Every structure is written in structure tokens, then in C-alpha cells.
Short mmCIF file of C-alpha atoms in Angstrom, two decimals:
data_model
loop_
_atom_site.label_atom_id
_atom_site.label_comp_id
_atom_site.label_asym_id
_atom_site.label_seq_id
_atom_site.Cartn_x
_atom_site.Cartn_y
_atom_site.Cartn_z
CA MET A 1067 64.45 119.34 73.98
CA SER A 1068 66.34 119.52 70.73
CA VAL A 1069 70.09 119.27 70.97
CA SER A 1070 71.60 120.94 67.92
CA PRO A 1071 74.54 123.16 68.91
CA PRO A 1072 77.56 123.32 66.58
CA LEU A 1073 80.19 120.61 66.86
CA VAL A 1074 82.63 122.91 68.65
CA PRO A 1075 81.16 125.15 71.37
CA THR A 1076 81.05 128.85 70.63
CA GLY A 1077 83.04 131.26 72.74
CA ASN A 1078 80.05 132.26 74.82
CA ALA A 1079 78.91 128.67 75.31
CA LEU A 1080 82.36 127.53 76.32
CA HIS A 1081 82.76 130.47 78.68
CA THR A 1082 79.38 129.65 80.21
CA GLU A 1083 80.37 125.99 80.50
CA VAL A 1084 83.58 126.80 82.35
CA ARG A 1085 82.62 129.78 84.46
CA GLN A 1086 78.86 129.59 85.02
CA VAL A 1087 77.73 129.93 88.60
CA GLY A 1088 75.75 126.76 89.38
CA GLU A 1089 72.16 126.85 90.45
CA ASP A 1090 70.66 124.68 93.15
CA ILE A 1091 68.36 122.44 91.16
CA LYS A 1092 67.95 122.54 87.42
CA SER A 1093 64.93 121.35 85.43
CA TYR A 1094 65.88 119.71 82.16
CA LYS A 1095 63.34 118.77 79.49
CA SER A 1096 64.14 115.72 77.40
CA PRO A 1097 62.23 113.99 74.61
CA ASP A 1098 61.45 111.07 76.89
CA GLN A 1099 60.84 112.79 80.19
CA ASP A 1100 58.93 115.87 81.22
CA ALA A 1101 61.49 116.98 83.76
CA ASN A 1102 64.65 115.62 85.26
CA GLN A 1103 66.10 117.17 88.38
CA ILE A 1104 69.74 117.99 87.64
CA THR A 1105 72.27 119.31 90.10
CA ILE A 1106 74.95 121.71 88.89
CA SER A 1107 77.91 122.31 91.16
CA SER A 1108 79.27 125.81 91.53
CA ILE A 1109 81.82 126.93 88.93
CA SER A 1110 82.29 130.62 89.58
CA GLU A 1111 84.74 133.31 88.63
CA ASP A 1112 84.86 134.01 92.35
CA GLU A 1113 86.37 130.60 93.11
CA PRO A 1114 89.87 131.01 94.57
CA LEU A 1115 92.85 130.46 92.32
CA VAL A 1116 94.69 127.24 93.17
CA THR A 1117 97.87 128.12 95.03
CA ARG A 1118 101.06 126.11 95.00
CA ARG A 1119 100.61 125.41 98.71
CA GLU A 1120 97.08 124.08 98.24
CA LEU A 1121 98.07 121.91 95.29
CA TRP A 1122 100.97 120.40 97.23
CA SER A 1123 98.70 119.66 100.18
CA TYR A 1124 96.50 117.74 97.72
CA TYR A 1125 99.53 115.80 96.50
CA LEU A 1126 100.58 115.10 100.09
CA TYR A 1127 97.16 113.65 100.87
CA CYS A 1128 97.59 111.33 97.88
CA ASN A 1129 101.08 110.56 99.18
CA GLY A 1130 99.72 109.32 102.50
CA ASP A 1131 96.59 107.68 101.08
CA ASN A 1132 98.69 105.09 99.26
CA GLY A 1133 96.83 101.94 100.34
CA VAL A 1134 99.73 100.14 102.02
CA GLY A 1135 97.71 99.56 105.18
CA PRO A 1136 94.03 99.14 104.23
CA LEU A 1137 94.69 97.59 100.82
CA GLY A 1138 97.80 95.51 101.52
CA TYR A 1139 98.83 94.72 105.09
CA SER A 1140 95.28 94.52 106.44
CA GLN A 1141 94.35 91.76 103.99
CA THR A 1142 97.60 89.93 104.74
CA LEU A 1143 96.92 90.08 108.49
CA PHE A 1144 93.28 89.04 108.08
CA GLN A 1145 94.11 86.14 105.74
CA GLY A 1146 97.00 85.04 107.97
CA LEU A 1147 94.87 84.92 111.14
CA ALA A 1148 92.06 83.07 109.33
CA THR A 1149 94.53 80.50 107.98
CA ALA A 1150 96.05 80.00 111.44
CA ALA A 1151 92.54 79.48 112.86
CA GLY A 1152 91.44 77.08 110.10
CA TYR A 1153 92.14 73.43 109.36
CA ASP A 1154 93.02 71.22 106.41
CA PRO A 1155 89.73 69.69 105.14
CA LEU A 1156 91.56 66.59 103.90
CA ALA A 1157 93.14 65.98 107.32
CA GLY A 1158 90.02 66.93 109.28
CA PRO A 1159 89.26 69.26 112.24
CA GLY A 1160 92.17 69.79 114.60
CA SER A 1161 94.76 69.74 111.80
CA SER A 1162 96.81 72.79 110.85
CA CYS A 1163 96.78 74.55 107.51
CA LEU A 1164 100.37 75.60 108.17
CA ALA A 1165 101.76 72.10 108.73
CA THR A 1166 104.41 70.90 106.33
CA THR A 1167 102.15 67.96 105.42
CA ALA A 1168 99.11 70.19 104.73
CA SER A 1169 97.35 69.73 101.37
CA GLY A 1170 97.27 73.43 100.59
CA GLN A 1171 93.53 73.73 101.21
CA CYS A 1172 92.27 75.52 104.29
CA VAL A 1173 88.75 76.06 105.67
CA VAL A 1174 87.23 77.94 108.60
CA PRO A 1175 83.82 77.56 110.26
CA TRP A 1176 81.19 79.47 108.28
CA GLY A 1177 77.53 79.38 109.24
CA SER A 1178 76.46 75.77 109.62
CA GLY A 1179 79.41 74.49 107.60
CA THR A 1180 82.84 75.57 106.43
CA LYS A 1181 84.29 77.79 103.74
CA SER A 1182 87.77 78.09 102.29
CA VAL A 1183 89.88 80.97 103.54
CA SER A 1184 90.31 82.24 99.97
CA SER A 1185 86.52 82.38 99.58
CA VAL A 1186 86.16 84.21 102.91
CA VAL A 1187 88.62 86.87 101.73
CA LEU A 1188 86.70 87.25 98.48
CA ILE A 1189 83.41 87.47 100.38
CA ALA A 1190 84.89 90.23 102.55
CA ASN A 1191 85.80 92.13 99.39
CA GLY A 1192 82.33 91.58 97.94
CA ILE A 1193 80.72 92.92 101.13
CA SER A 1194 83.07 95.90 101.05
CA PHE A 1195 82.14 96.81 97.51
CA ALA A 1196 78.43 96.43 98.29
CA ILE A 1197 78.78 98.89 101.18
CA MET A 1198 80.72 101.27 98.94
CA THR A 1199 77.90 101.09 96.41
CA THR A 1200 75.45 102.18 99.10
CA ILE A 1201 77.70 105.05 100.18
CA PHE A 1202 78.34 106.35 96.67
CA THR A 1203 74.71 106.20 95.60
CA THR A 1204 73.21 107.55 98.82
CA ILE A 1205 75.47 110.40 99.88
CA GLY A 1206 78.19 110.62 97.22
CA SER A 1207 76.45 113.14 94.99
CA ALA A 1208 75.49 115.24 98.01
CA ALA A 1209 79.12 116.41 97.98
CA ASP A 1210 78.02 118.90 95.29
CA TYR A 1211 76.25 120.93 97.97
CA GLY A 1212 77.79 123.48 100.28
CA THR A 1213 80.83 122.19 102.19
CA PHE A 1214 79.43 118.66 102.57
CA GLY A 1215 82.09 117.21 100.26
CA ARG A 1216 84.88 118.60 102.41
CA TRP A 1217 83.45 117.11 105.60
CA LEU A 1218 82.59 113.84 103.90
CA LEU A 1219 86.20 113.27 102.84
CA LEU A 1220 87.40 114.15 106.34
CA THR A 1221 84.92 111.72 107.92
CA VAL A 1222 85.80 108.69 105.79
CA THR A 1223 89.48 109.47 106.24
CA VAL A 1224 89.21 109.50 110.04
CA VAL A 1225 87.16 106.27 109.99
CA CYS A 1226 89.90 104.59 107.96
CA TRP A 1227 92.58 105.83 110.36
CA ALA A 1228 90.58 104.49 113.33
CA ALA A 1229 90.13 101.05 111.73
CA GLN A 1230 93.85 100.82 111.04
CA TYR A 1231 94.83 101.79 114.58
CA ALA A 1232 92.30 99.26 115.95
CA SER A 1233 94.30 96.52 114.24
CA MET A 1234 96.61 96.56 117.26
CA ALA A 1235 94.01 94.25 118.85
CA LEU A 1236 94.53 91.56 116.18
CA THR A 1237 97.13 89.41 117.91
CA THR A 1238 95.67 85.85 118.04
CA PRO A 1239 94.06 83.54 115.42
CA ASP A 1240 90.73 83.38 117.30
CA ARG A 1241 90.25 87.07 116.41
CA TRP A 1242 90.09 86.44 112.68
CA VAL A 1243 86.41 87.48 112.56
CA LEU A 1244 87.31 90.83 114.14
CA ALA A 1245 90.14 91.09 111.60
CA MET A 1246 87.57 90.59 108.85
CA VAL A 1247 85.32 93.33 110.24
CA LEU A 1248 88.20 95.82 110.59
CA TYR A 1249 89.44 94.90 107.13
CA ILE A 1250 86.00 95.65 105.66
CA ILE A 1251 85.73 98.99 107.52
CA GLY A 1252 89.23 100.00 106.46
CA PHE A 1253 88.74 98.87 102.86
CA VAL A 1254 85.38 100.63 102.50
CA SER A 1255 86.57 103.92 103.99
CA TYR A 1256 89.81 103.76 101.98
CA GLY A 1257 87.84 103.19 98.76
CA ALA A 1258 85.63 106.15 99.65
CA THR A 1259 88.66 108.40 100.13
CA LEU A 1260 89.91 107.48 96.65
CA VAL A 1261 86.61 108.47 95.06
CA PHE A 1262 86.01 111.70 96.96
CA TYR A 1263 89.48 113.14 96.57
CA ALA A 1264 89.57 112.11 92.88
CA ALA A 1265 86.39 114.15 92.38
CA ILE A 1266 88.30 117.22 93.55
CA PHE A 1267 90.96 117.27 90.85
CA PRO A 1268 88.82 118.46 87.86
CA ARG A 1269 87.84 121.55 89.85
CA LEU A 1270 91.48 122.12 90.83
CA ALA A 1271 92.51 121.74 87.18
CA ARG A 1272 89.95 124.39 86.14
CA ASN A 1273 91.31 126.89 88.66
CA THR A 1274 95.07 126.64 88.17
CA PRO A 1275 96.85 129.76 86.85
CA HIS A 1276 97.57 127.94 83.58
CA ALA A 1277 93.89 126.97 83.14
CA ARG A 1278 92.78 130.55 83.74
CA GLN A 1279 95.29 131.77 81.14
CA LEU A 1280 93.99 129.22 78.64
CA ILE A 1281 90.43 130.49 79.08
CA GLU A 1282 91.54 134.09 78.59
CA LYS A 1283 93.54 133.22 75.46
CA TYR A 1284 90.62 131.29 74.00
CA GLU A 1285 88.12 134.08 74.68
CA SER A 1286 90.44 136.68 73.17
CA GLY A 1287 90.87 134.55 70.03
CA GLU A 1288 94.58 133.84 70.60
CA ILE A 1289 94.08 130.07 70.41
CA PRO A 1290 91.51 127.98 68.45
CA PRO A 1291 89.05 125.60 70.16
CA GLU A 1292 91.12 122.51 69.28
CA VAL A 1293 94.20 123.90 71.00
CA TYR A 1294 92.16 124.91 74.04
CA GLU A 1295 90.70 121.38 74.31
CA GLN A 1296 94.12 119.76 73.97
CA GLU A 1297 95.82 122.04 76.49
CA GLU A 1298 92.95 121.74 78.97
CA SER A 1299 93.16 117.94 78.68
CA LEU A 1300 96.91 118.04 79.31
CA GLU A 1301 96.36 120.18 82.42
CA LYS A 1302 93.96 117.57 83.79
CA ASN A 1303 96.46 114.84 82.96
CA ARG A 1304 99.21 116.78 84.69
CA ILE A 1305 97.41 116.90 88.04
CA SER A 1306 96.10 113.34 87.69
CA ASN A 1307 99.52 111.89 86.86
CA ILE A 1308 101.41 113.85 89.50
CA SER A 1309 98.91 112.89 92.21
CA THR A 1310 99.17 109.24 91.15
CA ALA A 1311 102.96 109.48 91.22
CA HIS A 1312 102.83 110.97 94.72
CA SER A 1313 100.66 108.07 95.87
CA ASN A 1314 103.41 105.73 94.72
CA ILE A 1315 106.16 107.89 96.22
CA GLY A 1316 104.28 107.63 99.52
CA TYR A 1317 104.13 103.88 98.97
CA ILE A 1318 107.93 103.78 98.63
CA ILE A 1319 108.54 105.95 101.69
CA THR A 1320 106.06 104.01 103.81
CA LEU A 1321 107.46 100.61 102.86
CA SER A 1322 111.02 101.82 103.43
CA LEU A 1323 110.07 103.06 106.91
CA ASN A 1324 108.42 99.72 107.60
CA LEU A 1325 111.74 97.92 107.10
CA ALA A 1326 113.01 99.80 110.15
CA LEU A 1327 110.54 97.72 112.16
CA LEU A 1328 110.31 94.49 110.16
CA LEU A 1329 114.03 93.73 110.05
CA PRO A 1330 115.15 94.30 113.68
CA MET A 1331 111.83 93.04 115.16
CA SER A 1332 111.30 90.04 112.88
CA ASN A 1333 110.85 87.69 115.86
CA ASN A 1334 108.39 89.93 117.68
CA PRO A 1335 104.85 88.46 117.31
CA LYS A 1336 103.32 91.96 117.26
CA VAL A 1337 105.62 93.46 114.64
CA ASP A 1338 102.89 93.34 111.97
CA ASN A 1339 100.56 95.34 114.22
CA TYR A 1340 103.27 97.91 114.87
CA VAL A 1341 103.82 98.25 111.12
CA LEU A 1342 100.14 99.03 110.59
CA MET A 1343 100.37 101.75 113.24
CA LEU A 1344 103.40 103.26 111.52
CA VAL A 1345 101.71 103.21 108.11
CA THR A 1346 98.61 104.94 109.47
CA THR A 1347 100.61 107.56 111.35
CA TYR A 1348 102.45 108.45 108.15
CA TRP A 1349 99.12 109.04 106.42
CA VAL A 1350 97.85 111.19 109.31
CA VAL A 1351 100.96 113.39 109.21
CA SER A 1352 100.95 113.84 105.43
CA GLY A 1353 97.18 113.92 104.84
CA ILE A 1354 95.99 116.36 107.50
CA TRP A 1355 97.38 119.37 105.60
CA TRP A 1356 94.78 119.12 102.85
CA PHE A 1357 92.01 119.80 105.35
CA VAL A 1358 93.95 122.77 106.72
CA LEU A 1359 95.08 124.41 103.46
CA GLN A 1360 92.18 123.60 101.14
CA GLU A 1361 90.62 126.79 99.74
CA PRO A 1362 86.83 127.12 100.17
CA ARG A 1363 84.93 126.30 96.96
CA PRO A 1364 81.47 125.44 98.28
CA GLY A 1365 78.68 124.26 96.05
CA PRO A 1366 75.11 125.57 96.13
CA SER A 1367 72.98 125.17 99.25
CA LEU A 1368 70.90 122.03 99.62
CA PRO A 1369 67.49 122.80 98.09
CA GLU A 1370 64.66 123.34 100.49
CA GLY A 1371 62.84 120.12 101.29
CA GLU A 1372 65.74 117.90 100.16
CA ARG A 1373 67.87 115.67 102.35
CA TYR A 1374 71.48 114.61 102.07
CA THR A 1375 70.41 110.96 102.33
CA THR A 1376 68.01 111.09 99.36
CA ILE A 1377 69.37 113.72 96.98
CA GLY A 1378 72.06 111.31 95.73
CA TRP A 1379 69.53 108.79 94.43
CA LYS A 1380 67.59 111.56 92.69
CA GLN A 1381 70.74 112.85 91.03
CA ILE A 1382 71.79 109.42 89.80
CA TRP A 1383 68.31 108.71 88.43
CA ALA A 1384 68.32 112.08 86.67
CA ALA A 1385 71.79 111.43 85.24
CA LEU A 1386 70.79 108.00 83.94
CA LYS A 1387 67.82 109.54 82.14
CA THR A 1388 70.22 111.64 80.07
CA TYR A 1389 72.16 108.71 78.61
CA LYS A 1390 70.91 109.44 75.06
CA HIS A 1391 72.56 112.85 75.18
CA LEU A 1392 75.81 111.52 76.67
CA PRO A 1393 76.24 108.10 74.99
CA TYR A 1394 80.04 107.95 75.16
CA THR A 1395 80.07 108.97 78.82
CA PHE A 1396 77.72 106.16 79.80
CA VAL A 1397 79.35 103.56 77.53
CA TYR A 1398 82.63 104.37 79.27
CA LEU A 1399 81.04 104.12 82.72
CA PHE A 1400 79.49 100.72 81.90
CA SER A 1401 82.61 99.25 80.29
CA PHE A 1402 84.83 100.62 83.05
CA PHE A 1403 82.48 98.95 85.54
CA LEU A 1404 83.41 95.59 83.98
CA LEU A 1405 87.09 96.46 83.56
CA ALA A 1406 87.47 97.62 87.16
CA ASP A 1407 85.61 94.54 88.38
CA GLY A 1408 88.04 92.32 86.49
CA LEU A 1409 91.17 94.20 87.55
CA ASN A 1410 90.19 94.62 91.21
CA THR A 1411 89.26 90.95 91.56
CA THR A 1412 92.41 89.88 89.70
CA GLY A 1413 94.47 91.90 92.18
CA THR A 1414 92.70 90.25 95.10
CA LEU A 1415 93.18 86.76 93.65
CA VAL A 1416 96.88 87.35 92.90
CA ALA A 1417 97.28 88.74 96.45
CA ILE A 1418 95.75 85.54 97.84
CA CYS A 1419 98.21 83.45 95.81
CA GLN A 1420 101.04 85.76 96.86
CA ASN A 1421 100.15 85.53 100.56
CA ASN A 1422 99.98 81.75 100.36
CA LYS A 1423 103.36 81.60 98.63
CA PHE A 1424 105.10 83.85 101.14
CA GLN A 1425 103.24 82.53 104.22
CA PHE A 1426 101.64 85.93 104.98
CA SER A 1427 105.01 87.59 105.51
CA PHE A 1428 104.82 91.37 105.93
CA LEU A 1429 108.54 91.52 105.15
CA GLN A 1430 108.27 89.69 101.82
CA ASN A 1431 105.18 91.70 100.89
CA THR A 1432 107.12 94.88 101.72
CA TYR A 1433 109.88 93.90 99.30
CA LEU A 1434 107.30 93.05 96.64
CA GLY A 1435 105.47 96.31 97.28
CA LEU A 1436 108.70 98.30 96.94
CA SER A 1437 109.38 96.76 93.53
CA GLN A 1438 105.87 97.70 92.44
CA ALA A 1439 105.95 101.22 93.92
CA ILE A 1440 109.33 102.15 92.43
CA THR A 1441 108.33 101.04 88.94
CA SER A 1442 104.91 102.70 89.38
CA THR A 1443 106.51 106.05 90.15
CA ILE A 1444 108.94 105.81 87.25
CA SER A 1445 106.29 104.71 84.78
CA THR A 1446 103.77 107.39 85.80
CA PHE A 1447 106.26 110.18 85.16
CA ALA A 1448 107.47 108.41 81.99
CA PHE A 1449 103.96 108.04 80.58
CA TRP A 1450 103.22 111.67 81.43
CA TYR A 1451 106.44 112.85 79.74
CA ILE A 1452 105.66 110.80 76.62
CA GLN A 1453 102.09 112.12 76.47
CA ARG A 1454 103.14 115.74 77.00
CA TYR A 1455 106.07 115.60 74.55
CA TRP A 1456 104.15 114.02 71.67
CA LYS A 1457 100.74 115.51 72.60
CA ILE A 1458 99.17 112.03 72.68
CA ARG A 1459 95.48 111.84 73.49
CA THR A 1460 94.38 110.34 76.80
CA LYS A 1461 92.54 107.39 75.27
CA LYS A 1462 95.61 106.14 73.36
CA MET A 1463 97.63 106.17 76.58
CA PHE A 1464 94.82 104.37 78.40
CA VAL A 1465 94.61 101.66 75.70
CA VAL A 1466 98.28 100.76 76.23
CA THR A 1467 97.63 100.11 79.92
CA ASN A 1468 94.52 98.05 79.08
CA VAL A 1469 96.63 95.52 77.20
CA VAL A 1470 98.55 94.55 80.34
CA THR A 1471 95.30 94.53 82.33
CA MET A 1472 94.20 91.70 80.03
CA LEU A 1473 97.54 89.86 80.19
CA ILE A 1474 97.66 89.55 84.00
CA PRO A 1475 94.67 87.15 84.35
CA LEU A 1476 95.78 85.42 81.13
CA TRP A 1477 99.12 84.66 82.79
CA GLY A 1478 97.29 83.36 85.86
CA MET A 1479 95.32 80.96 83.63
CA ILE A 1480 98.56 79.18 82.74
CA GLY A 1481 98.76 78.11 86.38
CA ILE A 1482 95.74 75.85 85.86
CA TRP A 1483 97.75 73.45 83.72
CA THR A 1484 101.27 73.78 85.10
CA LYS A 1485 103.03 74.81 88.30
CA LYS A 1486 106.07 76.05 86.43
CA LEU A 1487 104.30 79.29 85.50
CA GLY A 1488 101.12 81.16 86.37
CA PHE A 1489 101.77 82.65 89.85
CA HIS A 1490 103.10 79.44 91.42
CA ASN A 1491 106.68 80.66 91.85
CA ALA A 1492 108.34 83.38 93.90
CA TRP A 1493 110.13 84.83 90.86
CA GLU A 1494 106.77 85.56 89.24
CA PHE A 1495 105.79 87.91 92.06
CA TRP A 1496 108.88 90.05 91.95
CA PHE A 1497 111.87 90.66 89.74
CA VAL A 1498 115.02 88.79 90.85
CA LYS A 1499 117.50 90.13 88.34
CA ASN A 1500 117.38 93.76 87.21
CA LEU A 1501 114.83 96.08 85.70
CA LEU A 1502 116.54 96.45 82.32
CA PHE A 1503 115.86 92.90 81.14
CA SER A 1504 115.38 92.63 77.36
CA SER A 1505 111.71 93.67 76.97
CA PHE A 1506 108.47 94.50 78.75
CA PHE A 1507 107.13 91.08 77.74
CA ILE A 1508 109.97 89.29 79.48
CA LEU A 1509 109.45 91.61 82.44
CA PHE A 1510 105.88 90.41 82.59
CA LEU A 1511 107.04 86.81 82.59
CA ARG A 1512 109.46 87.62 85.38
CA ALA A 1513 107.50 89.74 87.79
CA TYR A 1514 103.85 90.55 88.44
CA ASN A 1515 104.54 93.39 90.87
CA ILE A 1516 106.97 95.16 88.58
CA VAL A 1517 104.76 94.83 85.50
CA PHE A 1518 101.75 95.89 87.55
CA GLY A 1519 103.70 98.96 88.59
CA LEU A 1520 104.90 99.72 85.07
CA PHE A 1521 101.44 99.78 83.53
CA GLN A 1522 98.73 99.82 86.17
CA ALA A 1523 99.75 103.03 87.94
CA PRO A 1524 99.32 104.96 84.66
CA TYR A 1525 96.08 102.98 84.15
CA TYR A 1526 94.60 104.57 87.28
CA ALA A 1527 95.79 108.04 86.29
CA PHE A 1528 94.46 107.89 82.73
CA SER A 1529 91.17 106.22 83.71
CA GLN A 1530 90.22 109.12 85.98
CA THR A 1531 91.37 111.65 83.39
CA MET A 1532 89.12 109.89 80.85
CA MET A 1533 86.25 110.36 83.29
CA ALA A 1534 87.12 114.03 83.73
CA GLU A 1535 87.17 114.45 79.94
CA LEU A 1536 83.72 112.86 79.53
CA SER A 1537 82.06 114.57 82.53
CA PRO A 1538 79.96 117.68 81.85
CA PRO A 1539 81.75 120.65 83.48
CA GLY A 1540 80.00 121.55 86.70
CA PHE A 1541 78.61 118.06 87.29
CA ASP A 1542 81.84 116.69 88.79
CA ASN A 1543 80.57 114.99 91.93
CA MET A 1544 77.54 113.52 90.18
CA PHE A 1545 79.58 111.81 87.47
CA PHE A 1546 82.58 111.00 89.63
CA GLY A 1547 80.10 109.39 92.01
CA LEU A 1548 78.99 107.17 89.13
CA PHE A 1549 82.65 106.64 88.26
CA GLY A 1550 83.35 105.62 91.85
CA LEU A 1551 80.44 103.20 91.57
CA SER A 1552 82.03 101.77 88.41
CA ASN A 1553 85.53 101.69 89.88
CA ARG A 1554 85.58 100.83 93.57
CA ALA A 1555 82.05 99.44 93.95
CA SER A 1556 81.99 97.42 90.74
CA SER A 1557 83.53 94.36 92.31
CA MET A 1558 80.39 92.92 93.77
CA VAL A 1559 80.26 90.55 90.79
CA GLY A 1560 83.84 89.30 90.43
CA PRO A 1561 84.60 88.26 94.04
CA ASN A 1562 81.28 86.46 94.41
CA VAL A 1563 81.66 84.55 91.15
CA ILE A 1564 85.28 83.67 91.88
CA GLN A 1565 84.59 82.46 95.44
CA VAL A 1566 81.91 80.10 94.07
CA ILE A 1567 84.37 78.76 91.48
CA ILE A 1568 87.07 78.26 94.13
CA ASP A 1569 84.64 76.58 96.53
CA LYS A 1570 83.56 74.10 93.84
CA THR A 1571 87.01 73.38 92.41
CA GLY A 1572 89.27 73.89 95.44
CA ASN A 1573 91.67 75.64 93.03
CA ASN A 1574 92.40 79.38 93.22
CA TRP A 1575 93.67 79.44 89.62
CA GLN A 1576 90.30 78.38 88.16
CA GLY A 1577 89.08 81.94 88.72
CA PHE A 1578 91.48 83.50 86.20
CA PRO A 1579 89.60 82.48 82.98
CA PHE A 1580 86.48 84.37 84.06
CA LEU A 1581 88.57 87.44 84.93
CA PHE A 1582 90.41 87.32 81.60
CA ALA A 1583 87.10 87.23 79.71
CA LEU A 1584 85.77 90.13 81.82
CA CYS A 1585 88.82 92.36 81.26
CA THR A 1586 89.02 91.56 77.54
CA THR A 1587 85.35 92.30 76.87
CA ALA A 1588 85.47 95.61 78.74
CA SER A 1589 88.70 96.69 77.02
CA MET A 1590 87.27 96.01 73.58
CA VAL A 1591 84.20 98.13 74.32
CA ILE A 1592 86.39 101.06 75.45
CA TRP A 1593 88.73 100.75 72.49
CA PHE A 1594 86.03 100.65 69.82
CA GLY A 1595 82.98 102.14 71.52
CA VAL A 1596 84.20 105.34 73.20
CA ASP A 1597 85.09 108.46 71.20
CA VAL A 1598 86.57 110.83 73.78
CA THR A 1599 86.68 113.86 71.47
CA LYS A 1600 83.00 113.60 70.55
CA GLY A 1601 82.10 112.66 74.11
CA ARG A 1602 83.86 115.70 75.57
CA ARG A 1603 82.09 118.05 73.15
CA GLU A 1604 78.73 116.41 73.79
CA ALA A 1605 79.31 116.84 77.52
CA ALA A 1606 80.21 120.52 77.05
CA ARG A 1607 77.12 121.19 74.92
CA TRP A 1608 74.92 119.22 77.32
CA ALA A 1609 76.14 121.24 80.32
CA ALA A 1610 75.56 124.50 78.45
CA GLU A 1611 72.06 123.34 77.42
CA GLN A 1612 71.12 122.66 81.05
CA ARG A 1613 71.94 126.24 81.97
CA LYS A 1614 70.42 127.77 78.85
CA HIS A 1615 67.08 126.08 79.45
CA THR A 1616 66.89 127.37 83.01
CA ARG A 1617 67.47 131.04 82.35
#
């Protein structure tokens, strides 16, 4: 198939790209393959207009799905129980890792030998990401069909709620293995919720009243293609940034509510379990409305003879065959795979250092989380205001956040040679003075959680908008499934490499050089190897070509 449309889509092509009713299975001829089976999700003029009530229910789901429980407290509880059950390898079996004379190393029985607690936590994360990979590749793309996507998100959400409530059973150190299992279930299902609700927002953005007006103005000749592209991009950024901000607002509310338990019940041995119940209940109350108020926008029916458990693999294989026609999309997916691996593993490693420093205190982690959540909310709205006011392209905003992504593991590397800096001190984990302290660089020196909040919350918002920009319209779940594979499931490499390094050196900080190299390499590829403008137009032409060749 020859791909030779004009650089900017014509009115008819663009209208087809945005409004075309998707078919079930599309046959696409390429120079290298006779036929690739391509799935096109439904994009129809008959799709309901997004109402204010529906959009707010989407934001409320993001508000509750903030990760405080499955991403924060669950790891703290799991790591704390494992440490209490382990022993100091230098003092021998029977010793306590929590003794004042402990060496700082801690191991637990593992197979026929032992393994450090830090390595066990990293292994749990590696297993989690491997399971997520299986989920995203096997059934993720099936969300394009019928109402399967709606029920899939509901299912993984309920599984995550159940795992969090089951944490009430984690009350003694000898249950650390159960804590590991529940942590993995909660982490996997939480990661799945992030991917499947993120895949919803491009379709919402296409059906807002403003988006519909943009299409009408473009088709009537009131605005040129460049203005349409820019305004459409800003509409995607609006929903992405506001949903990210709401996730952080939920983080603030949840952590503030937790203080109502942590402070008066500080001496109660089950207070951490009660906090997890409170966190989960908040998510249930705020998240259930999306499933009630979501407007029906079903995809095409599952083709005859196909199965939900196999169609995902076929879609991914078909998508990978098209990489020559979508080079910037796949370069971004590959580089983001490495970047997400580096960032996710860096976050896990810093959390391990943080938990060790604060002796697995839910209260201290709540204070640290509040500092991060408050700055995250402020920065997300600030970045969005700056982008909207000066009409800055998504990639430029994303590059700014990448710089700090590289600096975090670089700062951790300093801890290899000195204990004065490099995540060895309490002041490095949260800001002890005030937020308006000279410069962002000094802020970084002062507080990981605040700097993480200032730059990494916008990082998540802009990264998913980048994916939405580079995804062919109508192929949302297919490409967001690959994006989820790059984002949440990428970290099969990092945790496994880092746990080997820690096992051999006995030093958590030795893992930071590898993570710095990983983040830097990926960032450079995105900066110099991804042209979003060309990639978006290639994706639009490619989507139109799929439909044109099947008429």
C-alpha cells in the first residue's frame, strides 16, 4: 500500500478520521505483509455528547484512584512486616533487624536460602509488572469491543478494593508472605485501573461540546488545520491535566482523613490496617459514580470466531507490523518503556530508603505524601495554565518534566559516596522550611517528595497526552494498551536488575547509577527522536487509510 496523502489531512479525510463509524475487523495491506488484522473502535456521530455530570464522575474516579493505599501504604505495611520477621545477617538468625545495634541489613527466608527485604520488595514489583504485561497484552485491547472495556475497568477496580480490605488480616510479622501476595494483587489491579481509565479520556475529549464545535468550525472553513490541531491538543491536555489534578486532590483529602486515625490511635497496633480500610472506602464512595453515570459508547461487536482472550495478541501483532507507517508513535512507545521503567523503579527504591529512614511509619509517610500531593496539585494546574496561556506544545512541557526525572536517580547516586546527601537524611524526603525557598534546584536538594510533586505529576499528565496525540483516532484501546505495557508493565527490567545489584553489594544506593543511565537514555531519545506534529499527522493519515482501503 502506498502512503502518499498530503501533509495536512483534507477536510473529508479529517472528518472521516474523527467521525467514522468503526468496523469490526479491518484488512490492511502493507508493503511487507499481505494482510494485517486491524481493529478500529467505534467513533460515531451517534456517540453521546459528554455531559458535565459524566465528566465530573470521571474526575471523581481519578480522585479516589489516587494510589495512597495500593501504591503507598500497602508497600509500607508489607515491607514493615517482612523486616519485623527477618534478621540481621551479620548478627545471625534470631537477631532483630529493628534492634538499635542492627547493621542496617535485613534478610528473610527465601527458597533454600535468604534474601534481603529490599530485594523481596523489588521482586514483588517485578512480579506485579509481569502480571500486568500479561493482562494488557491478553485482554487489554479487547476493551475496543462492545461494552467489554466498561466491565473490565469495573472488575479490576473491585479486585483492588477487595485486596485492600483484605489487608485487615495483616496484623503479625509471620504474615509477611500474605502481605506480599495482597500487595501484588492490589498493585496489579491498581495499575490496570490506571491504564483502562486513561484509555477513556481521548474518546471523552473528542465528544466534549468544545471538541464538536471545533470540528464544525474546521469543516465550515472558519479555522485552518493548524488551529484545529492546536485547539484539539489543548482540549486533550485540559482533560488529562484536570484528571491528574483531581487524583492529587484525592491524595490530599485521603491523607488528611487518615490523620484523624493516625494521631489519636498512634499506639493502637492495628491503626495501619484501619487506615487502609478508610483509604479504600474513600475510593469506593468517589469512584462508583463513574460506573453509574458513564454514557454508553460501545465499540463494535467481537468478530465471529474470535475470543476475548486471543484478540488482544492479534491486535498487538498487527499494530507492531505497522511501525514503518507510524515511526514516531513506536519510537515514543519504546523510549517511554525505558523512561517509565527507570522512573517507576526509582520511586520504589526511594520508597524503600524512605521506609527504612522512618521505620515504616504510616504517620511520617502521610506527612511526606501530603507535601507531595499539595505541590502536585499546584504544579499540575500551574503547568496547564502556562501551556494554555502561551499555547506551548505538549512535547516542550513534557521535556521540562523529563529533566527532573533524570535528576532524582542522579541525586540518589550521591548517597553512594556520602551519607550527608543522597536520600540518607529526613530533610531530603520532605521540605522542612517553606515552599518558597530560592529556586527549584534548592527545592530539589531539600525535598524529594516536594520536587517529585512539582514535576512528576505534570509528567504523568503530559505523557498520556503525548500518547493521545500520537495514537491514530479510533485505535485508542489498542495503542493505550501498548502505552500501558510501556508505562505500568515496563518495570520488569529495573526491579530485577536492581535487586541483583543490592543482593551483591548489600547497598540500596548502588542501584541509582543504573536508573540514572536508563532515564537519561530514554529522555534523549524522546527529545531528539520524536516529532509530535509529524507523528500526529502520520497517525491521522494512517487511520484514514485503514478505512479508505476497506470501503
